[in-house]
PDB file of C-alpha atoms and ligand atoms in Angstrom:
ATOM      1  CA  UNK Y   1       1.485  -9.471  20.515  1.00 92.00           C
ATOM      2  CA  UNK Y   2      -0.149  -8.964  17.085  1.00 97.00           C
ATOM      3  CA  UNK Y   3       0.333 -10.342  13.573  1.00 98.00           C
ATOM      4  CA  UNK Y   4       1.359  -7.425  11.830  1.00 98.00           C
ATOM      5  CA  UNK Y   5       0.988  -7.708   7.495  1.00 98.00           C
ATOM      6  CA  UNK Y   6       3.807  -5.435   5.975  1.00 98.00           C
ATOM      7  CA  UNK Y   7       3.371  -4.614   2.339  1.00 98.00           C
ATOM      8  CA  UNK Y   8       6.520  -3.517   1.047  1.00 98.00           C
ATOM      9  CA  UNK Y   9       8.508  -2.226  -2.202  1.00 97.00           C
ATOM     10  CA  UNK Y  10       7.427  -1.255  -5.508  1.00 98.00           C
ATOM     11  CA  UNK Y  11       5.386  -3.107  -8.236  1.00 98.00           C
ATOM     12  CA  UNK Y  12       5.952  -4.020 -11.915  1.00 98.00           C
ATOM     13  CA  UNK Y  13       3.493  -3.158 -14.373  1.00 98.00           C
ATOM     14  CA  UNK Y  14       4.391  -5.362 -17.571  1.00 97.00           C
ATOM     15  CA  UNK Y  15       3.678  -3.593 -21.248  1.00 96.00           C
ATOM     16  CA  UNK Y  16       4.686  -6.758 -23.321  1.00 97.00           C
ATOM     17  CA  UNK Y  17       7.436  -9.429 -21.810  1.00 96.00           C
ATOM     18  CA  UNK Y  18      10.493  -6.750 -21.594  1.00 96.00           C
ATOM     19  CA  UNK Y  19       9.090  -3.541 -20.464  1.00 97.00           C
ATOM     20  CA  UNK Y  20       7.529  -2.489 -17.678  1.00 98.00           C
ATOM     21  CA  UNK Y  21       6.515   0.265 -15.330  1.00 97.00           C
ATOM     22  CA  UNK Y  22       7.806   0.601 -11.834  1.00 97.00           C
ATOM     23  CA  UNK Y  23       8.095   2.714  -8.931  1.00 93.00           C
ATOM     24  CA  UNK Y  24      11.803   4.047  -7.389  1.00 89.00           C
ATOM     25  CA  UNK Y  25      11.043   1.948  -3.961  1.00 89.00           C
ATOM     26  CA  UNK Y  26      13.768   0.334  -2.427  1.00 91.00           C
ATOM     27  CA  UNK Y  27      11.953  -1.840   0.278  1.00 94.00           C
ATOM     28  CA  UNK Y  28      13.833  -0.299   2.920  1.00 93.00           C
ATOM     29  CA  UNK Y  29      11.413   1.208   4.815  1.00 93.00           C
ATOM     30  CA  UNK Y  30       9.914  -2.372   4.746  1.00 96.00           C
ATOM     31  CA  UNK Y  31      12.788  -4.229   5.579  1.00 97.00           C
ATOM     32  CA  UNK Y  32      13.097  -1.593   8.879  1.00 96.00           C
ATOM     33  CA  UNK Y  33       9.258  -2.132   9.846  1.00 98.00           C
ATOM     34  CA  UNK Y  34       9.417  -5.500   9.632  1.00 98.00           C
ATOM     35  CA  UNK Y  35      12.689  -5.617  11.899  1.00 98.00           C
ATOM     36  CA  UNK Y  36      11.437  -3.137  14.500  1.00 98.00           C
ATOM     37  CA  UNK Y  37       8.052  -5.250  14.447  1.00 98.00           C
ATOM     38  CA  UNK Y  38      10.051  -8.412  14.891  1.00 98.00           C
ATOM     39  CA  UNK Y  39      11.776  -7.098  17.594  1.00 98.00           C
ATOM     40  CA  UNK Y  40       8.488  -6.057  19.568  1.00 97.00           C
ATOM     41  CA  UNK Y  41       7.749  -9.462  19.647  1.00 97.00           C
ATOM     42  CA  UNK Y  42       5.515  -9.253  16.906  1.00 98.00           C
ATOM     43  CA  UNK Y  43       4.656 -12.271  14.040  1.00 98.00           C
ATOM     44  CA  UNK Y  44       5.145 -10.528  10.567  1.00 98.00           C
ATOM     45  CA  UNK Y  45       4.214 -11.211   7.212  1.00 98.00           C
ATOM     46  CA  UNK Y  46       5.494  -8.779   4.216  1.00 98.00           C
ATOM     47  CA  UNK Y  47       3.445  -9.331   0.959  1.00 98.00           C
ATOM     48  CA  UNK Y  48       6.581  -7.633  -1.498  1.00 98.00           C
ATOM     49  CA  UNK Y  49       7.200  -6.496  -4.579  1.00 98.00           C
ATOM     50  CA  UNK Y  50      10.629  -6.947  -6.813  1.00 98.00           C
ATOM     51  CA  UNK Y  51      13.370  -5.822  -3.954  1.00 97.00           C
ATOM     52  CA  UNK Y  52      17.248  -6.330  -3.805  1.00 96.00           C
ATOM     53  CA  UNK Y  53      16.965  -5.764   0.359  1.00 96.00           C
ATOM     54  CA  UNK Y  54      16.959  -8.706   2.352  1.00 96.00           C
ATOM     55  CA  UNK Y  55      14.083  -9.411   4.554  1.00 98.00           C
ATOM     56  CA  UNK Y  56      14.438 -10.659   8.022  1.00 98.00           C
ATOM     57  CA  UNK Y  57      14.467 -14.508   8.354  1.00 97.00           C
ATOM     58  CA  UNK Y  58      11.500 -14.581  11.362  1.00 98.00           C
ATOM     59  CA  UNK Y  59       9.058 -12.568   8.434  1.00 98.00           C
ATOM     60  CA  UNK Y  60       7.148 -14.428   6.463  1.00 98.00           C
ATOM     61  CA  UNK Y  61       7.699 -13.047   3.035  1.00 98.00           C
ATOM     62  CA  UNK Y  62       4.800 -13.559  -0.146  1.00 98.00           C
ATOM     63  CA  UNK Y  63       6.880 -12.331  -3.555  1.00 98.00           C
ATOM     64  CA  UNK Y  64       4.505 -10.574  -5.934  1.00 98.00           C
ATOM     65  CA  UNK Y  65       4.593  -8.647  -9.232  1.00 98.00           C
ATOM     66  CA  UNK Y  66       1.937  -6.795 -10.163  1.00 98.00           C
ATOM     67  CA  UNK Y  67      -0.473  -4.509  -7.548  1.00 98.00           C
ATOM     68  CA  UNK Y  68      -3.147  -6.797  -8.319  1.00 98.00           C
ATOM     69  CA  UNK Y  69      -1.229  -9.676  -6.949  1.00 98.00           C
ATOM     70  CA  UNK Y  70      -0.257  -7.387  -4.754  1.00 98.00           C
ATOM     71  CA  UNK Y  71      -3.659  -6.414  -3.890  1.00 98.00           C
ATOM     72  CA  UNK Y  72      -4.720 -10.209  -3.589  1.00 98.00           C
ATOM     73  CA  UNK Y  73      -2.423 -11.715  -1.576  1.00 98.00           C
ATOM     74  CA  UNK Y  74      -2.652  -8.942   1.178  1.00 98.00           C
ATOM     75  CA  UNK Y  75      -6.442  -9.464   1.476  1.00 98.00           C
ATOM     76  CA  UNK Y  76      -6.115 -12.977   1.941  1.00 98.00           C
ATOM     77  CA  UNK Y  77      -3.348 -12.070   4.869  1.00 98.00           C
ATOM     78  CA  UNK Y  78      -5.074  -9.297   6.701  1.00 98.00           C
ATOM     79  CA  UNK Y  79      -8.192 -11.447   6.927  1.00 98.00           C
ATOM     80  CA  UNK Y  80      -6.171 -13.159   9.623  1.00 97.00           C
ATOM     81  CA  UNK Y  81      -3.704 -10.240  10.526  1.00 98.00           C
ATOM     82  CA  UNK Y  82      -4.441  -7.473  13.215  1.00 98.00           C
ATOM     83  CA  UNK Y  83      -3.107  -4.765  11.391  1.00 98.00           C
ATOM     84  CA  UNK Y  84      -1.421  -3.228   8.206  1.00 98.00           C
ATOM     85  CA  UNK Y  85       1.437  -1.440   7.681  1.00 98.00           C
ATOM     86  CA  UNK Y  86       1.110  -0.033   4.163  1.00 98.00           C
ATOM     87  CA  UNK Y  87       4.877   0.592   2.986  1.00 97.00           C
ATOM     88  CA  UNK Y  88       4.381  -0.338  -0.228  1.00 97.00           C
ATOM     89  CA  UNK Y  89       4.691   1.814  -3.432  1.00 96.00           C
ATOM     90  CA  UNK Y  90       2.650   0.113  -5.582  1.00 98.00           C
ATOM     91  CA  UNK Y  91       1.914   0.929  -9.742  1.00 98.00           C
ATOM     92  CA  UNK Y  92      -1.261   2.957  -9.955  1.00 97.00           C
ATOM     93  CA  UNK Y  93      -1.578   2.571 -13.435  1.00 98.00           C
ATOM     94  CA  UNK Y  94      -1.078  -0.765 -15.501  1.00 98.00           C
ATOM     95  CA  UNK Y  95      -1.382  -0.645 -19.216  1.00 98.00           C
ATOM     96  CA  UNK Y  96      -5.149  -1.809 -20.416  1.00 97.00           C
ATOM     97  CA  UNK Y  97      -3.523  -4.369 -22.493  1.00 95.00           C
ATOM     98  CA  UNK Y  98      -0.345  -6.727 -22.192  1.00 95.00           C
ATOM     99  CA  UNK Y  99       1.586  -7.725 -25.408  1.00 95.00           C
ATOM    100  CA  UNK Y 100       2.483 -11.119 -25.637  1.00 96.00           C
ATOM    101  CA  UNK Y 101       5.611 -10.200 -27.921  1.00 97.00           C
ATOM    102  CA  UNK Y 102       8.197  -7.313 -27.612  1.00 96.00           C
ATOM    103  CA  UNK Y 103       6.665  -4.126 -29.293  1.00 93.00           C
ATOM    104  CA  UNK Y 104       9.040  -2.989 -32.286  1.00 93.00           C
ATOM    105  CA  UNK Y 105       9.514   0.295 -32.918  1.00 92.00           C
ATOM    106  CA  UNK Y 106       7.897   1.684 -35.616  1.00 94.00           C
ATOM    107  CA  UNK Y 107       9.702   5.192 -35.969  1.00 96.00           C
ATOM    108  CA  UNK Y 108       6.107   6.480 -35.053  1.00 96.00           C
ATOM    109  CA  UNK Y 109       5.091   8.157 -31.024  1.00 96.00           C
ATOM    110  CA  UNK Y 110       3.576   5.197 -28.828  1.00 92.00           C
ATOM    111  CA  UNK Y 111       0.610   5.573 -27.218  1.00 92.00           C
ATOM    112  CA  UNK Y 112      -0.138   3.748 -23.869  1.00 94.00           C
ATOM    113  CA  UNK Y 113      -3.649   3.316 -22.903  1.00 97.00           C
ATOM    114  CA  UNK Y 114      -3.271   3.146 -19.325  1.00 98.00           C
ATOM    115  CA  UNK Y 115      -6.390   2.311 -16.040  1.00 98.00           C
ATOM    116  CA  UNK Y 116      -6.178   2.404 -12.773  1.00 98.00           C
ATOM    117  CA  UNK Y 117      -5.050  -0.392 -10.107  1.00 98.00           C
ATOM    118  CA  UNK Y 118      -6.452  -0.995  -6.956  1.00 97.00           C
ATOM    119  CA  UNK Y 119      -5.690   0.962  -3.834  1.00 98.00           C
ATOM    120  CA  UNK Y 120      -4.234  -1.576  -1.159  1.00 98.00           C
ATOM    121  CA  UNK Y 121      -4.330   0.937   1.734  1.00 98.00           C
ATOM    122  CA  UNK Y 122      -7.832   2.381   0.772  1.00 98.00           C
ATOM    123  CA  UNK Y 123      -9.683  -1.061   0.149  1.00 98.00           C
ATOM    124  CA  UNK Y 124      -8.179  -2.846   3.023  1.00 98.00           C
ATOM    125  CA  UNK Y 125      -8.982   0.362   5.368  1.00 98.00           C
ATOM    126  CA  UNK Y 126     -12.534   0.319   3.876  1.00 98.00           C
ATOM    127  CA  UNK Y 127     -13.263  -3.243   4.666  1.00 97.00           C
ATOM    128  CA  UNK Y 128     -11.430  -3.581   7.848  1.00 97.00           C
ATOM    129  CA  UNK Y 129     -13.141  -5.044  11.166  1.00 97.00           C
ATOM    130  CA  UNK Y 130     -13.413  -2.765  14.001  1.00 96.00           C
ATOM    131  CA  UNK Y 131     -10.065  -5.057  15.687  1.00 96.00           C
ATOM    132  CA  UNK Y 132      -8.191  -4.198  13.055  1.00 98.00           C
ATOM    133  CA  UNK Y 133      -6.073  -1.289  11.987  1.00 98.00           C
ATOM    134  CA  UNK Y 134      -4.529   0.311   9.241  1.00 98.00           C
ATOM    135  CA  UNK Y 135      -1.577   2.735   9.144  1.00 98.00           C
ATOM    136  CA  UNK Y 136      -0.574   4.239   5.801  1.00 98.00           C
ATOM    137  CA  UNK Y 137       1.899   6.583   4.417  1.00 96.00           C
ATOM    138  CA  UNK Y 138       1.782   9.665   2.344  1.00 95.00           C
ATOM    139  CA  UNK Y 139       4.503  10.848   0.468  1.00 90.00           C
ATOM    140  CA  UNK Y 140       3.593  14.452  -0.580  1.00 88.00           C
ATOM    141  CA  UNK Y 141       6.062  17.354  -1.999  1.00 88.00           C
ATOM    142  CA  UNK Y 142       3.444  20.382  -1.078  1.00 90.00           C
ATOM    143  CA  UNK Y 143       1.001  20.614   1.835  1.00 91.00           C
ATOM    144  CA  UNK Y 144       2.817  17.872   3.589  1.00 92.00           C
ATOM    145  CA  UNK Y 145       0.807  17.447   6.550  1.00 93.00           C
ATOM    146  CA  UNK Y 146      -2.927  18.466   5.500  1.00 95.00           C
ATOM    147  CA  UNK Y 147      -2.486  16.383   1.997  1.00 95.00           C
ATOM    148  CA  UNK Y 148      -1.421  13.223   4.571  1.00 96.00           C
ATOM    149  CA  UNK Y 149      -4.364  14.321   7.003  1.00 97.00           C
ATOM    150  CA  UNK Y 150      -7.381  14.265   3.713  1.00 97.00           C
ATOM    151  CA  UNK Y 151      -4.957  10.704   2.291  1.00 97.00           C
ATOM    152  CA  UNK Y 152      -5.614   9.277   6.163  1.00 98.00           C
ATOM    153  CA  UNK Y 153      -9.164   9.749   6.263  1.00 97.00           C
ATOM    154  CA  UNK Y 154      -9.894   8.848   2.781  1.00 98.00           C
ATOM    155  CA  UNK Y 155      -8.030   5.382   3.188  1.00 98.00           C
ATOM    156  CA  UNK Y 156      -9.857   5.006   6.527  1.00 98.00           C
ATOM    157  CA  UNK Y 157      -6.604   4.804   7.887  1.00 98.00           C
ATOM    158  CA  UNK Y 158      -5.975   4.757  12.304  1.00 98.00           C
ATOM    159  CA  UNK Y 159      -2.157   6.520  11.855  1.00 98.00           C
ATOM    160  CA  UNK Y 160       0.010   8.015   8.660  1.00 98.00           C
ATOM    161  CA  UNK Y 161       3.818   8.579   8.453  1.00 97.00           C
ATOM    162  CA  UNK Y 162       4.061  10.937   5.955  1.00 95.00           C
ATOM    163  CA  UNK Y 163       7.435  11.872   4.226  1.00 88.00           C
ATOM    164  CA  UNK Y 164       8.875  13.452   1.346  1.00 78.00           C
ATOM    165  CA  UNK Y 165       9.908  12.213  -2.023  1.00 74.00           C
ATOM    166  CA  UNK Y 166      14.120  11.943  -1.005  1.00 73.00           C
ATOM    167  CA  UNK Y 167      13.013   9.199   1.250  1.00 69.00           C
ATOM    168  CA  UNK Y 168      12.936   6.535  -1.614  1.00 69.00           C
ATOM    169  CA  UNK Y 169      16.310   4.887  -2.204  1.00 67.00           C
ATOM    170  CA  UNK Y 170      17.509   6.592   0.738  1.00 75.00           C
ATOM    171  CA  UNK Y 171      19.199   5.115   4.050  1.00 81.00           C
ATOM    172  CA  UNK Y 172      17.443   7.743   6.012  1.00 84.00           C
ATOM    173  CA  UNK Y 173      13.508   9.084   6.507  1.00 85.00           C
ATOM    174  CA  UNK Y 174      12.262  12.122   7.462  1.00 89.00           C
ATOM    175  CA  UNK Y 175       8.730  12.011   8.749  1.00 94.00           C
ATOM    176  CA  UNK Y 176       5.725  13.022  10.649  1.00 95.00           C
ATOM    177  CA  UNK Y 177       3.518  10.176  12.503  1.00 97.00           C
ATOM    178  CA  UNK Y 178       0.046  11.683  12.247  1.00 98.00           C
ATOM    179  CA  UNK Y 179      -3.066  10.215  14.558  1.00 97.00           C
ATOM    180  CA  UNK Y 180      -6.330   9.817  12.871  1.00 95.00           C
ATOM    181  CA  UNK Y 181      -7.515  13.224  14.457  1.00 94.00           C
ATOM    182  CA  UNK Y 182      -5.387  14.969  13.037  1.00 94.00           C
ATOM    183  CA  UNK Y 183      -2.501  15.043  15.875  1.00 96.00           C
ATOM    184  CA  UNK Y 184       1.233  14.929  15.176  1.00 97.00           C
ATOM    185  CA  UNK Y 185       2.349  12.478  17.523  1.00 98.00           C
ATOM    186  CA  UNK Y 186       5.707  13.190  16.186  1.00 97.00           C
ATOM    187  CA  UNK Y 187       8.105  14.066  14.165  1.00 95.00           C
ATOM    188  CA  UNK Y 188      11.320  11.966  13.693  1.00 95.00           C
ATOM    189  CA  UNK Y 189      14.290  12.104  11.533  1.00 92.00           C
ATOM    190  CA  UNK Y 190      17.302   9.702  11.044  1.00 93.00           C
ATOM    191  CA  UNK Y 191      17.978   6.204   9.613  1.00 93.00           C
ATOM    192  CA  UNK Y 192      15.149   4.095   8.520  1.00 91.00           C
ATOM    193  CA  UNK Y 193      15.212   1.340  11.380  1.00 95.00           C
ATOM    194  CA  UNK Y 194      14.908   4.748  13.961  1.00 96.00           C
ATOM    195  CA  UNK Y 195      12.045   5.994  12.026  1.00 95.00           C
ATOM    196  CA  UNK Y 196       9.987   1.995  12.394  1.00 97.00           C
ATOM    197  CA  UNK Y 197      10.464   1.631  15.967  1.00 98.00           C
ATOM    198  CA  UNK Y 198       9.148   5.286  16.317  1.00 97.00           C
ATOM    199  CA  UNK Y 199       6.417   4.120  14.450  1.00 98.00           C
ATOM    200  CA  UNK Y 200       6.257   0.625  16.191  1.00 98.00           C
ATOM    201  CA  UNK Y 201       6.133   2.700  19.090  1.00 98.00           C
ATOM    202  CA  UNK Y 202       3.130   4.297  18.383  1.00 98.00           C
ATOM    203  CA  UNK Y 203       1.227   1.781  17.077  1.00 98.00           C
ATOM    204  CA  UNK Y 204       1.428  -0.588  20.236  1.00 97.00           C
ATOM    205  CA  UNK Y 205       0.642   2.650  22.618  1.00 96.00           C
ATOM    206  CA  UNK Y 206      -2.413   3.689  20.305  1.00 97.00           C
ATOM    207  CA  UNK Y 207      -3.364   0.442  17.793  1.00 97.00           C
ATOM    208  CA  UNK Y 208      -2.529  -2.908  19.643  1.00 94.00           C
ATOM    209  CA  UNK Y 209      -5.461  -3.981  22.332  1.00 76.00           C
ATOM    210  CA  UNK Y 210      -4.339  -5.981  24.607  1.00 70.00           C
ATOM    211  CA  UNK Y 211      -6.012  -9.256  25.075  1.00 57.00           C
ATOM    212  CA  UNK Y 212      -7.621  -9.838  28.384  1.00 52.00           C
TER     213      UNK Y 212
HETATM  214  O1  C5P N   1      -1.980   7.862  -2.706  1.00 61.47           O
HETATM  215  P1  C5P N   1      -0.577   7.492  -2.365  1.00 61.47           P
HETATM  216  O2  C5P N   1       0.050   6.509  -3.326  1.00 61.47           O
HETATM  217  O3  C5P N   1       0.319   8.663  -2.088  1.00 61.47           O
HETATM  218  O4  C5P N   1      -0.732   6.748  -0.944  1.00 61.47           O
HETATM  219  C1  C5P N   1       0.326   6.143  -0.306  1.00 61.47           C
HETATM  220  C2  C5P N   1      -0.184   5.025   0.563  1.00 61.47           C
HETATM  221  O5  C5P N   1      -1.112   4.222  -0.151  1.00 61.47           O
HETATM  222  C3  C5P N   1       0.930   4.102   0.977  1.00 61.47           C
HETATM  223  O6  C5P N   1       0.611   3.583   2.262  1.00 61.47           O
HETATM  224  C4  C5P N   1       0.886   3.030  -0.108  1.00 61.47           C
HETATM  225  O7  C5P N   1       1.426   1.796   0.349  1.00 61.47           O
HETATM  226  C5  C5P N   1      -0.598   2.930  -0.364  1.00 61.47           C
HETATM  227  N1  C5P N   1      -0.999   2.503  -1.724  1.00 61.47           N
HETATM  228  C6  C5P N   1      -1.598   1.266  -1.883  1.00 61.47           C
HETATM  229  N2  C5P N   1      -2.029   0.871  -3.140  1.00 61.47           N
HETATM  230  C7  C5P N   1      -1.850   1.667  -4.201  1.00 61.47           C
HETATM  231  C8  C5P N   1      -1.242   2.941  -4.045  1.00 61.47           C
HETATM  232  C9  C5P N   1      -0.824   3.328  -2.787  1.00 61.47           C
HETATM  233  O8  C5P N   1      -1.741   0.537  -0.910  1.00 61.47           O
HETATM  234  N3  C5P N   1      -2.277   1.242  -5.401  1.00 61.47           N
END
């Protein structure tokens, strides 16, 4: 069995203590891994973002804000995890500076200076040791399945479930489990918790190594 690090919902991006940036992820997609995982016998831990879902009770859950803290607290995990499941939708952008007071408005156009966050997926993939895996996901609108093959190999990811954007705050998933050669190893559609143990699925026949 394998300890299995879920990262799961969106972040919060804070532009002074009121406002903030986000991303429309529910969790559930999370919520289903994690059960399906669970149910394979597997020990989970789900570093998450702000959610309304409720997590399963045998998953270890981290709470985070930000994708830095985000970003953090799943490196410290996956040092000791076998694999990733990268479910999250995390901010890419924060704003360069925080305000410590509520901006007013000013009857004028705001401008946001805004910099990139980390990539999760992409630095965890990068620095992962050859008994360790990552599987990603790709939500693309064009291109679907060549734009998730070039997102696989760039965030030296082992599998990607890519879907489309009506999967977020939906009850259902559409998707296509891609291998890291480039093979669909299929294509699944239906509720959420159908879609994970597909994906389970394919991670124990391809990912897990069994130990001696
Ligand atoms: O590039 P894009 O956001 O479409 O990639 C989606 C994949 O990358 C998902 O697995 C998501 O969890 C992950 N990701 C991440 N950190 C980010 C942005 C995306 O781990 N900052």
């Amino acid at each position: 069995m394998a300890h299995i690090l879920i990262t799961s919902g969106p972040t919060r991006q804070y532009l002074d203590p009121v406002r903030y940036l986000t991303n429309a992820s529910s969790g559930r997609m999370g919520t289903a891994l994690a059960t399906a995982a669970l149910e394979n016998g597997h020990e989970v831990t789900i570093v998450s973002g702000p959610v309304e879902v409720d997590y399963p009770d045998a998953a270890k859950i981290i709470r985070v804000m930000t994708t830095l803290e985000m970003m953090d607290a799943a490196a410290m995990v996956f040092q000791k995890a076998d694999g990733l499941i990268g479910a999250a939708a995390p901010c890419d952008y924060m704003p360069r500076k925080v305000e410590a007071s509520k901006l007013s408005k000013t009857g004028q156009p705001l401008q946001l200076e805004l910099i990139e966050t980390p990539d999760i997926v992409a630095t965890l993939g990068a620095s992962k040791r050859s008994d360790q895996w990552v599987v990603g996901f790709a939500l693309e609108t064009d291109d679907v399945r060549f734009r998730s093959i070039v997102k696989m190999s760039k965030k030296c990811c082992d599998m990607i479930v890519s879907n489309r954007a009506d999967a977020m705050n939906s009850e259902n998933n559409s998707v296509e489990i891609l291998f890291t050669d480039g093979q669909l190893l299929e294509q699944i559609d239906g509720p959420k918790l159908e879609v994970a143990r597909g994906i389970l699925s394919w991670i124990a026949k391809r990912l897990i190594k069994e130990s001696p």
